[in-house]
Amino acid sequence: MTKLSDWQEVVRGKLAQQQAQIPAEWHVDPTEALNVLDVPRSSGILSEEELIITETPMSVLLDNLASGKVSSEKVTLAFCKRAAIAHQLVNCLTEILFDRALTTARELDVHLASTGQTKGPLHGLPVSLKDTFRIPGVDSTIGFVAYANEPEPEGSESEITRIVRESGGVLFCKTNVPTAMMMSETYNNLFGFTSNPYNRNLSSGGSSGGEGALIALRGSPLGVGTDIGGSIRIPASFCGLYSLKPSFGRFPTLGAKAGLPGQEAVKSVNGPMANDLDSLELFAQAVLSTKPWERDPNVLPIPWRKVEVSGKKLAFGLIRDNGHLRPTPPVERALGIVKAALEAQGHVVIDFVPYRAQYSMGLLERLFGGDGGKHIHDLIVRSGEPWTEGLKLFKAAYEARKGNPALASDLWALQAERAVYAKEALEHWRATAASTGTGRPVDGVISPVTPWAASPRYKFGGDVSYTSVWNILDQPGVTFPVTFVGDNAVDEKPAYTARNEWEKFVWDNYDHTEQVGAPVVLQVVGPKLEDERTLALARVVADSLSE
């Protein structure tokens, strides 16, 4: 018998602890199916009422909970069951909190019955959280073996966790992330790989991949992820979801456990992921109604504003190709669908190329490597776990800097370079006023999220230039589903000549027959701090697609 190493023993113990939190009667039969979206319905574990609850829009659920039409205990139990099923199918959870969630739900039901009042705008609603958010008494491993079995102490609660809880939300699980949350696919040595429920041979994206997979299986009505280079939008894209990557300062970020603590050259933001646009707005309204700027100094004192754009002639920029990485055929097709739909509604759509996309990707990598890879290296060494393939850039950075430590002056120079880039990119955006015919710059930009509909496992490629440029520029983005990968010639790979190694990797690994049925999702990006308007633009696009 092979002897396990110390880190493998930790993993075995952690997984056994996790498995023990799922009741035996909730276990699903093994399946070889690739698309497992229907398994929660066919498993027999959920009652018909529980199926209805878990497939009801969040806005309706909140109304039913507030009126007492359905109890929080009943809703929470239904989502705990469905989350357990989802986890067994795609490996999406880290911390399972079902027992404490049901206790909380019962307390909320008593509160409503005795006072006639809800506890807050999220009263009784189960909410899932990316593993990065701290809950006292619960691990926040963020994919590191070294952080296993180190529960957060009292007083360490993340601000967004507190707001959800005090708004009446029921925290019932935390979801899987890649090691350090610095990879675009979700896998680590502790919990393993999170696959895509549309096709388990595909990736769920990262770093909020556990959230994406869970919500796609309707194991949660609302999830909260984080985004520093695409970490909300990429998994939302791969899993067919709506999501909001906000501008920094709109939602609280205080107290979240970071993969690169202290790295603020590119700011991480928190945002919602869900199956519809209304849920994103309800989350935003709920969070900002608590005036989080009074507790988190990073939050700007800007309440959620009502913005109306329907009925107006809008101008959109359309990124068909960022000049660095050509999208695969399903994504190209989705862009054409959106363009035609918007133009049919009388809107203006012009071609737009983001400002120096390849340069922005390189700038992001250099900013993330500001400490020379030391923090991640030290945590890897602490447990003895091996480096994952997706962290090879950080490993290489550490090896290159050994004996030559990173200096603060190096980082300052990079930040000055970033400021110049941001100014030039702003001028590039504003210059579109000459082409829109409206006398103003584009209202928003429609773009691929990645070149993929959903990449094969371990084949993403690492280039996040379609998302990271907007992190560097701190502009909000909303994802929206458009179509699915087809099984006919429309999405076949044409002859191509790659322009660089990133593009060659993606196109060499693209085969539409391996992705049939995968969702194709795009993003709309708006100006900095105009998050409400960007969400309204996404609604215009979504409505045009339904016409």
PDB file of C-alpha atoms in Angstrom, residues 213-317:
ATOM      1  CA  ALA A 213     -21.402  25.214 -11.716  1.00  0.00           C
ATOM      2  CA  LEU A 214     -23.633  25.246  -8.616  1.00  0.00           C
ATOM      3  CA  ILE A 215     -25.937  27.980  -9.922  1.00  0.00           C
ATOM      4  CA  ALA A 216     -26.162  26.415 -13.379  1.00  0.00           C
ATOM      5  CA  LEU A 217     -27.533  23.292 -11.683  1.00  0.00           C
ATOM      6  CA  ARG A 218     -29.890  25.554  -9.722  1.00  0.00           C
ATOM      7  CA  GLY A 219     -28.276  24.470  -6.483  1.00  0.00           C
ATOM      8  CA  SER A 220     -28.326  28.123  -5.372  1.00  0.00           C
ATOM      9  CA  PRO A 221     -30.628  31.016  -6.275  1.00  0.00           C
ATOM     10  CA  LEU A 222     -27.856  33.576  -5.795  1.00  0.00           C
ATOM     11  CA  GLY A 223     -24.104  33.343  -5.468  1.00  0.00           C
ATOM     12  CA  VAL A 224     -21.402  35.873  -4.701  1.00  0.00           C
ATOM     13  CA  GLY A 225     -18.084  35.664  -6.520  1.00  0.00           C
ATOM     14  CA  THR A 226     -14.998  37.829  -6.934  1.00  0.00           C
ATOM     15  CA  ASP A 227     -13.310  39.182 -10.029  1.00  0.00           C
ATOM     16  CA  ILE A 228      -9.752  40.450 -10.466  1.00  0.00           C
ATOM     17  CA  GLY A 229      -9.095  39.394 -14.049  1.00  0.00           C
ATOM     18  CA  GLY A 230     -12.340  37.751 -15.132  1.00  0.00           C
ATOM     19  CA  SER A 231     -13.094  35.490 -12.167  1.00  0.00           C
ATOM     20  CA  ILE A 232     -16.847  36.184 -12.089  1.00  0.00           C
ATOM     21  CA  ARG A 233     -17.419  36.599 -15.801  1.00  0.00           C
ATOM     22  CA  ILE A 234     -15.463  33.586 -17.079  1.00  0.00           C
ATOM     23  CA  PRO A 235     -17.336  30.974 -14.992  1.00  0.00           C
ATOM     24  CA  ALA A 236     -20.630  32.791 -15.621  1.00  0.00           C
ATOM     25  CA  SER A 237     -19.824  32.567 -19.310  1.00  0.00           C
ATOM     26  CA  PHE A 238     -18.902  28.885 -19.291  1.00  0.00           C
ATOM     27  CA  CYS A 239     -21.963  28.005 -17.187  1.00  0.00           C
ATOM     28  CA  GLY A 240     -24.574  30.088 -19.012  1.00  0.00           C
ATOM     29  CA  LEU A 241     -25.239  32.697 -16.322  1.00  0.00           C
ATOM     30  CA  TYR A 242     -25.866  36.387 -15.806  1.00  0.00           C
ATOM     31  CA  SER A 243     -23.322  38.111 -13.592  1.00  0.00           C
ATOM     32  CA  LEU A 244     -22.119  41.558 -12.585  1.00  0.00           C
ATOM     33  CA  LYS A 245     -18.477  42.502 -12.260  1.00  0.00           C
ATOM     34  CA  PRO A 246     -18.826  45.917 -10.575  1.00  0.00           C
ATOM     35  CA  SER A 247     -16.518  48.882 -10.439  1.00  0.00           C
ATOM     36  CA  PHE A 248     -14.290  48.956  -7.376  1.00  0.00           C
ATOM     37  CA  GLY A 249     -15.912  50.818  -4.511  1.00  0.00           C
ATOM     38  CA  ARG A 250     -19.510  49.918  -5.304  1.00  0.00           C
ATOM     39  CA  PHE A 251     -19.706  46.778  -3.146  1.00  0.00           C
ATOM     40  CA  PRO A 252     -17.753  45.996   0.044  1.00  0.00           C
ATOM     41  CA  THR A 253     -14.569  43.962  -0.236  1.00  0.00           C
ATOM     42  CA  LEU A 254     -13.261  44.247   3.326  1.00  0.00           C
ATOM     43  CA  GLY A 255     -12.350  41.005   5.041  1.00  0.00           C
ATOM     44  CA  ALA A 256     -12.272  38.659   2.061  1.00  0.00           C
ATOM     45  CA  LYS A 257      -9.315  36.256   2.060  1.00  0.00           C
ATOM     46  CA  ALA A 258      -7.057  37.127  -0.852  1.00  0.00           C
ATOM     47  CA  GLY A 259      -4.849  34.921  -2.965  1.00  0.00           C
ATOM     48  CA  LEU A 260      -2.394  37.811  -3.207  1.00  0.00           C
ATOM     49  CA  PRO A 261      -3.015  39.788   0.003  1.00  0.00           C
ATOM     50  CA  GLY A 262      -2.041  43.440  -0.276  1.00  0.00           C
ATOM     51  CA  GLN A 263      -2.015  43.382  -4.082  1.00  0.00           C
ATOM     52  CA  GLU A 264      -4.018  46.500  -4.977  1.00  0.00           C
ATOM     53  CA  ALA A 265      -2.525  47.497  -8.314  1.00  0.00           C
ATOM     54  CA  VAL A 266      -5.514  45.715  -9.849  1.00  0.00           C
ATOM     55  CA  LYS A 267      -8.441  45.752  -7.441  1.00  0.00           C
ATOM     56  CA  SER A 268     -10.495  42.666  -6.715  1.00  0.00           C
ATOM     57  CA  VAL A 269     -14.257  43.214  -6.643  1.00  0.00           C
ATOM     58  CA  ASN A 270     -17.231  41.203  -5.377  1.00  0.00           C
ATOM     59  CA  GLY A 271     -20.348  40.641  -7.433  1.00  0.00           C
ATOM     60  CA  PRO A 272     -23.456  38.496  -7.900  1.00  0.00           C
ATOM     61  CA  MET A 273     -24.014  35.502 -10.185  1.00  0.00           C
ATOM     62  CA  ALA A 274     -27.485  34.193 -11.004  1.00  0.00           C
ATOM     63  CA  ASN A 275     -29.839  32.740 -13.583  1.00  0.00           C
ATOM     64  CA  ASP A 276     -31.532  36.064 -14.425  1.00  0.00           C
ATOM     65  CA  LEU A 277     -30.819  39.801 -14.522  1.00  0.00           C
ATOM     66  CA  ASP A 278     -33.384  40.708 -11.866  1.00  0.00           C
ATOM     67  CA  SER A 279     -31.412  38.756  -9.262  1.00  0.00           C
ATOM     68  CA  LEU A 280     -28.292  40.841  -9.930  1.00  0.00           C
ATOM     69  CA  GLU A 281     -30.193  44.058  -9.354  1.00  0.00           C
ATOM     70  CA  LEU A 282     -31.947  42.745  -6.241  1.00  0.00           C
ATOM     71  CA  PHE A 283     -28.570  41.824  -4.769  1.00  0.00           C
ATOM     72  CA  ALA A 284     -27.135  45.261  -5.565  1.00  0.00           C
ATOM     73  CA  GLN A 285     -30.113  47.027  -4.027  1.00  0.00           C
ATOM     74  CA  ALA A 286     -29.993  44.836  -0.920  1.00  0.00           C
ATOM     75  CA  VAL A 287     -26.278  45.355  -0.323  1.00  0.00           C
ATOM     76  CA  LEU A 288     -26.250  49.099  -0.913  1.00  0.00           C
ATOM     77  CA  SER A 289     -29.398  49.664   1.154  1.00  0.00           C
ATOM     78  CA  THR A 290     -27.224  48.848   4.198  1.00  0.00           C
ATOM     79  CA  LYS A 291     -24.901  51.824   3.501  1.00  0.00           C
ATOM     80  CA  PRO A 292     -21.763  49.673   3.461  1.00  0.00           C
ATOM     81  CA  TRP A 293     -19.568  52.778   3.097  1.00  0.00           C
ATOM     82  CA  GLU A 294     -20.180  53.346   6.806  1.00  0.00           C
ATOM     83  CA  ARG A 295     -18.266  50.129   7.615  1.00  0.00           C
ATOM     84  CA  ASP A 296     -15.931  49.519   4.684  1.00  0.00           C
ATOM     85  CA  PRO A 297     -13.651  52.469   3.856  1.00  0.00           C
ATOM     86  CA  ASN A 298     -13.221  51.105   0.316  1.00  0.00           C
ATOM     87  CA  VAL A 299     -16.894  51.608  -0.538  1.00  0.00           C
ATOM     88  CA  LEU A 300     -17.979  54.855  -2.170  1.00  0.00           C
ATOM     89  CA  PRO A 301     -21.110  56.503  -0.722  1.00  0.00           C
ATOM     90  CA  ILE A 302     -23.166  55.920  -3.867  1.00  0.00           C
ATOM     91  CA  PRO A 303     -26.605  54.332  -3.336  1.00  0.00           C
ATOM     92  CA  TRP A 304     -28.003  52.094  -6.063  1.00  0.00           C
ATOM     93  CA  ARG A 305     -29.523  54.460  -8.617  1.00  0.00           C
ATOM     94  CA  LYS A 306     -32.490  54.038 -10.933  1.00  0.00           C
ATOM     95  CA  VAL A 307     -31.346  54.279 -14.555  1.00  0.00           C
ATOM     96  CA  GLU A 308     -33.688  54.055 -17.520  1.00  0.00           C
ATOM     97  CA  VAL A 309     -32.346  53.476 -21.027  1.00  0.00           C
ATOM     98  CA  SER A 310     -35.212  51.610 -22.668  1.00  0.00           C
ATOM     99  CA  GLY A 311     -36.847  53.469 -25.510  1.00  0.00           C
ATOM    100  CA  LYS A 312     -33.652  55.364 -26.300  1.00  0.00           C
ATOM    101  CA  LYS A 313     -31.437  54.955 -29.331  1.00  0.00           C
ATOM    102  CA  LEU A 314     -28.214  53.508 -27.970  1.00  0.00           C
ATOM    103  CA  ALA A 315     -24.780  53.043 -29.460  1.00  0.00           C
ATOM    104  CA  PHE A 316     -22.733  49.932 -28.818  1.00  0.00           C
ATOM    105  CA  GLY A 317     -19.175  49.036 -29.707  1.00  0.00           C
TER     106      GLY A 317
END
